[in-house]
Tab-separated table of C-alpha atoms and ligand atoms in Angstrom:
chain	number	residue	atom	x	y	z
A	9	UNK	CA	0.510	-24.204	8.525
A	10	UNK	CA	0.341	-21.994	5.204
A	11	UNK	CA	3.796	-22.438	2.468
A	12	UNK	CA	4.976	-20.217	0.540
A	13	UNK	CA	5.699	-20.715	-3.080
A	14	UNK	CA	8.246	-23.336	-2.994
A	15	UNK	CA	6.109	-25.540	-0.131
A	16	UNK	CA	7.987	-24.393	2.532
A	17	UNK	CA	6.389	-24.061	5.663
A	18	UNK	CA	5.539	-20.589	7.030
A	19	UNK	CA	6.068	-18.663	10.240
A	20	UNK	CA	3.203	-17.241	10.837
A	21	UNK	CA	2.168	-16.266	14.215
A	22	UNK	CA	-0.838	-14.540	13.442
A	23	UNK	CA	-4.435	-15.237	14.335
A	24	UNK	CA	-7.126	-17.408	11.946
A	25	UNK	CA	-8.229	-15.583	9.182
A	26	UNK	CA	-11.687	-13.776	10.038
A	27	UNK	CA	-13.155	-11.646	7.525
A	28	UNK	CA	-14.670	-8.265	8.575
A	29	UNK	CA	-16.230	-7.220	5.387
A	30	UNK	CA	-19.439	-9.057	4.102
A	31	UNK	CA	-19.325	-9.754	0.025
A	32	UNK	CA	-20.850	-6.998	-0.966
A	33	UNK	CA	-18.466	-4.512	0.365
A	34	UNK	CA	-15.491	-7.459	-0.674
A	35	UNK	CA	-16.932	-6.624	-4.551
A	36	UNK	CA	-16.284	-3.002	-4.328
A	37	UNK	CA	-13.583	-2.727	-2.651
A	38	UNK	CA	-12.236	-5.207	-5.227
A	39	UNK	CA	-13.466	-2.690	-8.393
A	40	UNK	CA	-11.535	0.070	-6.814
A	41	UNK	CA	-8.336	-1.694	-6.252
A	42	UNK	CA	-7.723	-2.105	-9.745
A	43	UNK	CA	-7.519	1.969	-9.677
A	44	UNK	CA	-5.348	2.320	-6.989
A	45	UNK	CA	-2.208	2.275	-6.467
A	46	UNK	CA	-1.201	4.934	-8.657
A	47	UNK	CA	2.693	5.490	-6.864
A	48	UNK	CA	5.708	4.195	-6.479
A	49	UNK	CA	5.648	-0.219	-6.678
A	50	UNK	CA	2.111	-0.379	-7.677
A	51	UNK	CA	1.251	-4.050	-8.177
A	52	UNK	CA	0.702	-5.912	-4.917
A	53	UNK	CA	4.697	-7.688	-5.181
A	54	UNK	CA	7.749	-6.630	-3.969
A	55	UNK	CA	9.501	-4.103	-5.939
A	56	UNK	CA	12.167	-5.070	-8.225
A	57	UNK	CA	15.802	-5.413	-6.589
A	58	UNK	CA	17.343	-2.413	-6.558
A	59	UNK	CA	21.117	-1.024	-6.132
A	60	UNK	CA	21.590	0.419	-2.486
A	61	UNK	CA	21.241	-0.894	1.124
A	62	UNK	CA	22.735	-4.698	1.290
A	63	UNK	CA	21.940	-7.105	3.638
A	64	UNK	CA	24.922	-8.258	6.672
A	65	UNK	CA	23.679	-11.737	6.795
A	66	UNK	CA	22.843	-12.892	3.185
A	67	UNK	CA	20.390	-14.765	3.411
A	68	UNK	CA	16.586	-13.873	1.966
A	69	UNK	CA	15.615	-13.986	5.616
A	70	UNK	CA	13.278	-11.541	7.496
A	71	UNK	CA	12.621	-11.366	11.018
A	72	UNK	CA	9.837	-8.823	11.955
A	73	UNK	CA	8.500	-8.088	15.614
A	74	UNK	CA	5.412	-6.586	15.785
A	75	UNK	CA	2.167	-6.121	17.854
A	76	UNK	CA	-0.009	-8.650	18.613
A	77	UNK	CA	-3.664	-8.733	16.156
A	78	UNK	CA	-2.155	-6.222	14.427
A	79	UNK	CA	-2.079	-8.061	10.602
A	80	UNK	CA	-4.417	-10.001	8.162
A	81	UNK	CA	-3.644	-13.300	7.490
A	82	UNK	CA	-2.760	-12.276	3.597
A	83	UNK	CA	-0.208	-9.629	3.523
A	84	UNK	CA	2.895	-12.067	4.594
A	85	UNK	CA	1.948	-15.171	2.428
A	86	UNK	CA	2.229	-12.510	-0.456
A	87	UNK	CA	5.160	-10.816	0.559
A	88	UNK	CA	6.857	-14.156	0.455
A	89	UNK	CA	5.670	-15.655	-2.468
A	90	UNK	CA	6.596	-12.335	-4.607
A	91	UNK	CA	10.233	-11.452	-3.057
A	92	UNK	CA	11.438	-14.692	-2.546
A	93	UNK	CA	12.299	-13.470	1.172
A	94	UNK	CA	10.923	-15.968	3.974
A	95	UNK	CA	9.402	-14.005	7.292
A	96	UNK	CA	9.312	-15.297	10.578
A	97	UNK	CA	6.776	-13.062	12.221
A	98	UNK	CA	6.325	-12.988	16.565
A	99	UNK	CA	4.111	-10.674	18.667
A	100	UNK	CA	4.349	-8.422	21.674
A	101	UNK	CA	1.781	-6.712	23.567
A	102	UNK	CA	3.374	-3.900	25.031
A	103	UNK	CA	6.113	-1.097	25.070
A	104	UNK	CA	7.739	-1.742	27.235
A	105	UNK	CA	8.057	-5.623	26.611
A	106	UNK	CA	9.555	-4.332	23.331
A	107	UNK	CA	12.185	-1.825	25.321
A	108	UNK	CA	12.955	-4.344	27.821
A	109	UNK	CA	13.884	-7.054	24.960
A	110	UNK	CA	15.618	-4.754	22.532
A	111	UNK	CA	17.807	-3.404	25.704
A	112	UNK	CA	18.982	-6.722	26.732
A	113	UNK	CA	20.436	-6.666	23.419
A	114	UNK	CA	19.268	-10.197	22.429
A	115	UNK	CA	17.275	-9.725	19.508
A	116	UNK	CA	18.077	-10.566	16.056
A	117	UNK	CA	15.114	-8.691	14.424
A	118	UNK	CA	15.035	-6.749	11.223
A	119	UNK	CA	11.779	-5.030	12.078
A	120	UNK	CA	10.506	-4.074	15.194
A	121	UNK	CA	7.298	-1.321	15.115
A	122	UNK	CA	7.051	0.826	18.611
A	123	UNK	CA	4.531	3.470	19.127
A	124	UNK	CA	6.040	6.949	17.862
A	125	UNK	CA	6.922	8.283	21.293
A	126	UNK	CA	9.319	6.213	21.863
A	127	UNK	CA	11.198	7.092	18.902
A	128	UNK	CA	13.417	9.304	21.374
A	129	UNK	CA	14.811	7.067	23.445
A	130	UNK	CA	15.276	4.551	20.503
A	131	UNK	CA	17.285	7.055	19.100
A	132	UNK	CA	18.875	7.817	22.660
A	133	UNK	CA	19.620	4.561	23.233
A	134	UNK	CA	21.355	3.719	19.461
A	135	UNK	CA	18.780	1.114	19.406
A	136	UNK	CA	17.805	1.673	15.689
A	137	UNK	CA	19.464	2.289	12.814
A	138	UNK	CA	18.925	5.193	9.762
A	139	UNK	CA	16.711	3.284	7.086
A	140	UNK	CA	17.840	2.746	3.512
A	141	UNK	CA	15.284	5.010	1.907
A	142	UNK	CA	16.795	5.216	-1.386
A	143	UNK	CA	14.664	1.383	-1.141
A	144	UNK	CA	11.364	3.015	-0.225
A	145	UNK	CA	10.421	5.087	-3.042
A	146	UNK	CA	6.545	4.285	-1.506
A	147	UNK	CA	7.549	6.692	1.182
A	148	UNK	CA	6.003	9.600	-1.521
A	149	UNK	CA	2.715	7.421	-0.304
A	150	UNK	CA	2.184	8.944	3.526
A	151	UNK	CA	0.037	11.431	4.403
A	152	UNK	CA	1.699	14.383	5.473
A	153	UNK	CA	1.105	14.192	8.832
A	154	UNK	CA	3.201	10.695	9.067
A	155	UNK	CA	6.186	12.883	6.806
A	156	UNK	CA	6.007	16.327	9.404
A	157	UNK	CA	6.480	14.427	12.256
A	158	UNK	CA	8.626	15.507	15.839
A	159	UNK	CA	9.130	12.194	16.784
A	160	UNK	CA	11.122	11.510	13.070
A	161	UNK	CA	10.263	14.448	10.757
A	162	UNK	CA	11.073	13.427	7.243
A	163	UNK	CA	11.158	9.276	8.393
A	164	UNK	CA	14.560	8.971	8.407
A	165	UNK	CA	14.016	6.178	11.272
A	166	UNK	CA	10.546	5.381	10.917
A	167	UNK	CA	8.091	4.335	8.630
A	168	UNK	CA	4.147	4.390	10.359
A	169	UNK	CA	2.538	1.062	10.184
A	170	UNK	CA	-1.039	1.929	11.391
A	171	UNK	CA	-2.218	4.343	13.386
A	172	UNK	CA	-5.458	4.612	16.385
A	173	UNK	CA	-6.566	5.712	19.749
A	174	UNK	CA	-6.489	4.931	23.021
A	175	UNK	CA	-10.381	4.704	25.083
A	176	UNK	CA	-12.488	2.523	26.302
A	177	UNK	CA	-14.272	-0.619	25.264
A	178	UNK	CA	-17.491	-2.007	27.226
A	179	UNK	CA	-20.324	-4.319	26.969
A	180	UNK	CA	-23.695	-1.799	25.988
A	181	UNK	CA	-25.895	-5.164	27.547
A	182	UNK	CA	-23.895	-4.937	31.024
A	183	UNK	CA	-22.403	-1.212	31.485
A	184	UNK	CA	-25.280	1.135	33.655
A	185	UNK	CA	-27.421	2.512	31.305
A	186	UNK	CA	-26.002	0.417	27.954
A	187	UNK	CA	-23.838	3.709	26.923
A	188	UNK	CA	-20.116	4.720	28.551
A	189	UNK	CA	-18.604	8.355	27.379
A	190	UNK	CA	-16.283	9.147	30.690
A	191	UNK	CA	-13.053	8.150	31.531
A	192	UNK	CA	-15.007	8.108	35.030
A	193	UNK	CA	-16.971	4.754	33.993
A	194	UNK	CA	-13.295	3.204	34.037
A	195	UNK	CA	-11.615	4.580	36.903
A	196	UNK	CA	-14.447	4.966	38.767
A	197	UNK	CA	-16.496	2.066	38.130
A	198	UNK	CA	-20.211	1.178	39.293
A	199	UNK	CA	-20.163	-1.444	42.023
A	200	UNK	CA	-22.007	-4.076	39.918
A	201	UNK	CA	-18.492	-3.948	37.496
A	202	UNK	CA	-16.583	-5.423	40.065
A	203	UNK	CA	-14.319	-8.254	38.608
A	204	UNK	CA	-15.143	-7.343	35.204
A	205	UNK	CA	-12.726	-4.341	34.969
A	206	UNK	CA	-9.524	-4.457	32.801
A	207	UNK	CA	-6.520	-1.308	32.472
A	208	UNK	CA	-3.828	-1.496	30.130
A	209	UNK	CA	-0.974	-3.096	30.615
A	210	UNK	CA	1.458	-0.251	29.299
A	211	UNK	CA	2.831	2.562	31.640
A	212	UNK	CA	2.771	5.434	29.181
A	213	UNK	CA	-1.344	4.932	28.247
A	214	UNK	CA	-1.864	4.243	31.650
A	215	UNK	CA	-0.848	7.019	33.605
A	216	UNK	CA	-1.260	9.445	30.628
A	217	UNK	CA	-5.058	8.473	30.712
A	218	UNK	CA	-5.724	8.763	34.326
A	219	UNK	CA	-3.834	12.274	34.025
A	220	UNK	CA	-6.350	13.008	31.835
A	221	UNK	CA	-8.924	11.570	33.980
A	222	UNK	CA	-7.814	13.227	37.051
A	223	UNK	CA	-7.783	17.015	34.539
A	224	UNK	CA	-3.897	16.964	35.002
A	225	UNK	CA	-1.995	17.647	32.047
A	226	UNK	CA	-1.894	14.591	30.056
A	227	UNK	CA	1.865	14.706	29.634
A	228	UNK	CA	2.388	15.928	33.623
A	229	UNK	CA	5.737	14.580	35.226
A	230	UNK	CA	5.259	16.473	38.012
A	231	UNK	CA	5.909	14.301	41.348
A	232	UNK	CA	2.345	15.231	43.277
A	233	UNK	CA	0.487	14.510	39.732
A	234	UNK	CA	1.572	11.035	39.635
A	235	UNK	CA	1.107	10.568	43.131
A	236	UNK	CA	-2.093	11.104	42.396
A	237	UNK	CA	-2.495	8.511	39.768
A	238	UNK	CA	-0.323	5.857	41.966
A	239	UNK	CA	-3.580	6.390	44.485
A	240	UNK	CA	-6.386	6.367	42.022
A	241	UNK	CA	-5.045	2.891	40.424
A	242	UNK	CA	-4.080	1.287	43.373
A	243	UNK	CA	-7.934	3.001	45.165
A	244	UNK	CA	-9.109	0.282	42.369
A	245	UNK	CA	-7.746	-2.981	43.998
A	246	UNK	CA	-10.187	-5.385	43.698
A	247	UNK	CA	-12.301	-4.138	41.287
A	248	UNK	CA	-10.052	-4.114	38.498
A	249	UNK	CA	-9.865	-7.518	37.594
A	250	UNK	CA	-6.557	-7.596	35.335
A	251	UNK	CA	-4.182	-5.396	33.591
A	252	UNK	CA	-3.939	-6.603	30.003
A	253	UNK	CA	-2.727	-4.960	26.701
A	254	UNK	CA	-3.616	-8.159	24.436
A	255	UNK	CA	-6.097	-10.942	26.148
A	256	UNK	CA	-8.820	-7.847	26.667
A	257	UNK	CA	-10.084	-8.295	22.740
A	258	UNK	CA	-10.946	-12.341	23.765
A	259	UNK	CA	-12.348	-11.225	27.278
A	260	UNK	CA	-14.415	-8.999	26.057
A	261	UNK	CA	-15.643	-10.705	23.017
A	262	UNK	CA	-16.786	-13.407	25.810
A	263	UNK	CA	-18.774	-11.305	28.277
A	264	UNK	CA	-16.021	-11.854	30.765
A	265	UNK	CA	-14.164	-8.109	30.697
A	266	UNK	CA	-17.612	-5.695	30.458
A	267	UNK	CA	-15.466	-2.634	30.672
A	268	UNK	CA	-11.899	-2.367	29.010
A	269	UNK	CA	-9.003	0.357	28.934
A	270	UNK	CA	-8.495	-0.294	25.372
A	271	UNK	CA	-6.846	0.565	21.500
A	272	UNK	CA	-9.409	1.549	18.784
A	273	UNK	CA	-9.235	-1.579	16.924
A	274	UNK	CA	-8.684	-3.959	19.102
A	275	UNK	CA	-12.187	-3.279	20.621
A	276	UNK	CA	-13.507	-3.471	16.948
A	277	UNK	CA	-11.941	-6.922	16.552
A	278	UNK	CA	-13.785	-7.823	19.293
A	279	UNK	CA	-16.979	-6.051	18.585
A	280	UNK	CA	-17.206	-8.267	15.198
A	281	UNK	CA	-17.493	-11.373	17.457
A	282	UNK	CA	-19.931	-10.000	19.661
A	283	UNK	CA	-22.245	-7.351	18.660
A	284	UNK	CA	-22.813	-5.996	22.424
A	285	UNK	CA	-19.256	-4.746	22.717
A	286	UNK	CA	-18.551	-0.542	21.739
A	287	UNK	CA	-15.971	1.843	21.410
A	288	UNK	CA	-15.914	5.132	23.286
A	289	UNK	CA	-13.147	8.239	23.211
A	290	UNK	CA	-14.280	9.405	26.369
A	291	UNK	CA	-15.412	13.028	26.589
A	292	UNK	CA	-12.512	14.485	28.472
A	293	UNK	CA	-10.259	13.521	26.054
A	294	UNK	CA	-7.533	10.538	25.024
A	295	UNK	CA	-4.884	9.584	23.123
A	296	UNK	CA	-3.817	9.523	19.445
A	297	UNK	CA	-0.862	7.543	18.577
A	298	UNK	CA	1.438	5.631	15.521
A	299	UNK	CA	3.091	2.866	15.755
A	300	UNK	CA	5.916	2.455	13.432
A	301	UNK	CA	8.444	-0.056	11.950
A	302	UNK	CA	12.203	0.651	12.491
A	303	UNK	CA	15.537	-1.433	11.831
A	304	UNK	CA	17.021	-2.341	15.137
A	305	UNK	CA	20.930	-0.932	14.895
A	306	UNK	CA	22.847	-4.366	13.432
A	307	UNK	CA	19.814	-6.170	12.068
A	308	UNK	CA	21.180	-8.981	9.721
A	309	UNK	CA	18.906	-7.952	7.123
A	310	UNK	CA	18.174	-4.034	6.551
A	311	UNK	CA	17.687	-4.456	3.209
A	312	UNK	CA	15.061	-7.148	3.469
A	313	UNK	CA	13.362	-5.187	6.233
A	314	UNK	CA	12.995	-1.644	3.824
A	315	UNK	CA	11.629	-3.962	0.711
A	316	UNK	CA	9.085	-4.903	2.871
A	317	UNK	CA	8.398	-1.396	4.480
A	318	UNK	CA	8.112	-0.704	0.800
A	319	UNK	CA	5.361	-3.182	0.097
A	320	UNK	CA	3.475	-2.450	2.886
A	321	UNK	CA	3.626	1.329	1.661
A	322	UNK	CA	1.360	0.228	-1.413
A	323	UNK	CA	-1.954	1.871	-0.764
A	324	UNK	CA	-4.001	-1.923	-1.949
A	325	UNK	CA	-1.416	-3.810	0.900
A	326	UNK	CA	-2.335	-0.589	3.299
A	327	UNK	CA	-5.699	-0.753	2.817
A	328	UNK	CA	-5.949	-4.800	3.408
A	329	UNK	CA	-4.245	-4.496	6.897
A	330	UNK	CA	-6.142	-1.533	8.140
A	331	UNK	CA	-9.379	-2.894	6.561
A	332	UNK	CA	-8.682	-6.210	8.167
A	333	UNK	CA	-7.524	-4.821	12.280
A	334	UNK	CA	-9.645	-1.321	12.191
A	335	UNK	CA	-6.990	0.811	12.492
A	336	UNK	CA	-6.234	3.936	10.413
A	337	UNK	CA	-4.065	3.632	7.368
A	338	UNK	CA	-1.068	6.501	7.335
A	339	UNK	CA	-1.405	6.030	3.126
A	340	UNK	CA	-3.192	8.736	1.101
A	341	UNK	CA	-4.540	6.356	-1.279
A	342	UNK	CA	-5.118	3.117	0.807
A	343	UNK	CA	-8.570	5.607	2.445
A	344	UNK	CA	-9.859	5.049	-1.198
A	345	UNK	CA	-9.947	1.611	-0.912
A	346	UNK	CA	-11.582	0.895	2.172
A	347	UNK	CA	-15.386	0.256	2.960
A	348	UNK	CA	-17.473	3.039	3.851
A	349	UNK	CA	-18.417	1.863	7.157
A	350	UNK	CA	-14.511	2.257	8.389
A	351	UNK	CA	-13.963	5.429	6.583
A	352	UNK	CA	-17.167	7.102	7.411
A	353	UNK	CA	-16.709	6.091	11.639
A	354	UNK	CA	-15.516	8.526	13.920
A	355	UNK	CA	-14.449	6.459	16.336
A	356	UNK	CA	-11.445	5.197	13.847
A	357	UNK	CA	-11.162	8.455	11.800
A	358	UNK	CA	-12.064	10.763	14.238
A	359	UNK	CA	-12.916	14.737	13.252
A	360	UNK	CA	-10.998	17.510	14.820
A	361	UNK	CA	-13.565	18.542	17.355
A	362	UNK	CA	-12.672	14.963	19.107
A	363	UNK	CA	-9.720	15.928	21.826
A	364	UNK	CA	-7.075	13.718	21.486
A	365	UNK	CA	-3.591	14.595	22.727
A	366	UNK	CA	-0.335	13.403	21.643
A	367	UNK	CA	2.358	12.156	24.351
A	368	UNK	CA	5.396	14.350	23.429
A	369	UNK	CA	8.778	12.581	23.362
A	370	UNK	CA	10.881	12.188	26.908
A	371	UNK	CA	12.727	10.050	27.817
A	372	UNK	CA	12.829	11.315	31.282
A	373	UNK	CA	9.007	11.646	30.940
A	374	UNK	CA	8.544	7.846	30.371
A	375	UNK	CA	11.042	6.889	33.468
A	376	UNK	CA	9.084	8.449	35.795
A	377	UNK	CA	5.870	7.354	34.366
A	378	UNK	CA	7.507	3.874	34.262
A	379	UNK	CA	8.179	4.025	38.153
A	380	UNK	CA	4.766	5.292	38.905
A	381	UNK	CA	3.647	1.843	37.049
A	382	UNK	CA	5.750	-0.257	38.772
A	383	UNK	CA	4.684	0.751	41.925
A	384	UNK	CA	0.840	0.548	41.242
A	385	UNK	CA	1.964	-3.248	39.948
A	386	UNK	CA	3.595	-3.890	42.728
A	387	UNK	CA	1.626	-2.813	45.355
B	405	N2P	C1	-2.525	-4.002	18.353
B	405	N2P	C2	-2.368	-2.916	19.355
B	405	N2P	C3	-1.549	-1.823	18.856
B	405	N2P	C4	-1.838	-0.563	19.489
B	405	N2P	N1	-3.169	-5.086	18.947
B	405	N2P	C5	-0.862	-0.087	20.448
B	405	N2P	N2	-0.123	1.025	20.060
């Protein structure tokens, strides 16, 4: 169990430390960091208390919610030890286990991060609160594209955490022909896949990528559309082995899932275990999405929640995380201070030519997208 500080015990729910960058790279990257940083609270601690937002409950508590593999076993240890402010830190796997918790209205969380589209019916639903940003000067850190936003433009709600795509992960030693590029080799697998098949388990990246697959409109509501999909998925009984959004990294890193609906980095994590396992943005097209951190309306600490927004705006914290779960970093100057090897790969930074689509905001998109799911789950 790792202490802070003052010995006290952490809560960290995070995986064992793994490192994903040999020494070499480790030396560099270390050169440049004492470069960076060049805004807002440089040095990797929290800034310096400042006058504005204060917290209801006050306590130096924080309670953050956020994605499962989706940290490096660093960035919280040194968020404590600098502020002072003790995290408990738990993991989801999915939307809509996010929605479904923060409806029931049970939550006591300071941070929660959901993917940007369903900013919306966050917003919709009163289910987050405006942020204090006069306590995240680091804000002047984003890229523009995270600032010009439609899901939040100017982050008045939202401030990105990392950022990917969605695809397709497979085994090159067991996939026909050691190379997948279609969205076919998923929904249409070869025979000798059977059993060793896995979709995500998350409504909106399902049916939006069998849309796609289909040549619908990737952001189609339209009732015969998602009939459509309902058949495909369900046409797949049998040789889909399991619909998971978090056990797929372990599966495939074992041999056991050869072919995996999948998020960019998440395949990477488990392509460092096992060398067999790739990436693909399939040619007809995918995803792009952000997930990012918001105050749930109430939290008992807002203020503790935008100090650490704030810290994890510093382009050396930025870089650490994205370095460490192959995501993309939504800071300007974290892309400075990461290896070559990440920055250089298409498959995390992909180039324009690479069609990805965005899933534009509706809420009356995602409920019928979220009864299409439950009836392929069901059936
Ligand atoms: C982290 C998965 C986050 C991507 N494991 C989903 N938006």
């Amino acid at each position: 169990m790792a202490r802070d500080r003052d010995g006290r015990e952490l809560n960290l729910l995070v995986q064992h430390p793994r490192s994903r960058i040999g020494r070499r790279a480790f030396l560099r990257v270390g050169a440049l960091l004492g470069a960076a940083g060049l805004a807002g609270c440089t040095a990797e601690r929290a800034c310096k208390v400042q006058p504005g937002a204060v917290n209801r409950v006050p306590e130096q508590l924080l309670s953050i919610y956020n994605w499962s593999d989706y940290i490096d076993d660093r960035s919280i240890p040194a968020f404590q030890a600098h502020s002072g402010i003790r995290v408990s830190y738990d993991v989801y796997s999915s939307n809509d286990d996010l929605l479904a918790k923060m409806k029931s209205g049970r939550s006591q969380f300071d941070i929660i991060v959901p993917t940007n589209w369903f900013i919306p019916t966050y917003r919709r639903l009163g289910l987050i609160e405006p942020l204090p940003r006069e306590l995240i000067p680091n804000l002047r850190n984003l890229d523009r594209a995270f600032v010009d936003t439609d899901y939040d433009p100017g982050n008045q709600y939202t401030v990105p955490w990392q950022w990917g795509t969605t695809g397709i992960g497979y085994n090159t030693a067991k996939v026909p022909g050691g190379k997948v590029d279609s969205w076919k080799a998923l929904f249409d697998p070869a025979p000798q896949m059977s059993g060793h098949v896995s979709l995500l388990r998350e409504a909106s990246e399902l049916i939006n990528c069998a849309l796609i697959y289909l040549g619908k409109n990737p952001n189609s509501t339209a009732d015969a559309d998602l009939a459509e999909v309902v058949s495909l998925i369900r046409s797949l009984k049998g040789r889909v082995s399991k619909f998971s959004s978090d056990t797929y990294i372990d599966e495939l890193a074992k041999n056991q899932t050869w072919i995996a609906h999948g998020w960019s980095g998440d395949v990477f994590q488990a392509a460092e275990r096992n060398r067999d396992i790739a990436y693909a943005i399939p040619k007809e097209g995918s995803l792009r999405w952000a997930d990012v951190m918001c105050i749930p309306k109430g939290a008992p600490h807002p203020r503790n929640a935008a100090l650490f927004m704030n810290y994890v705006l510093q382009p050396t914290v930025n870089s650490r995380i994205s370095r460490y779960v192959s995501y993309g970093t939504p800071v300007t100057l974290a892309k400075a201070l990461l290896p070559d090897e990440q920055l250089q790969d298409p498959t995390i930074y992909p180039p324009a030519s690479v069609k990805l689509s965005v899933i534009t905001p509706s809420g009356e998109k995602l409920q019928k997208w979220q009864a299409a799911y439950s009836s392929i789950i069901k059936a």
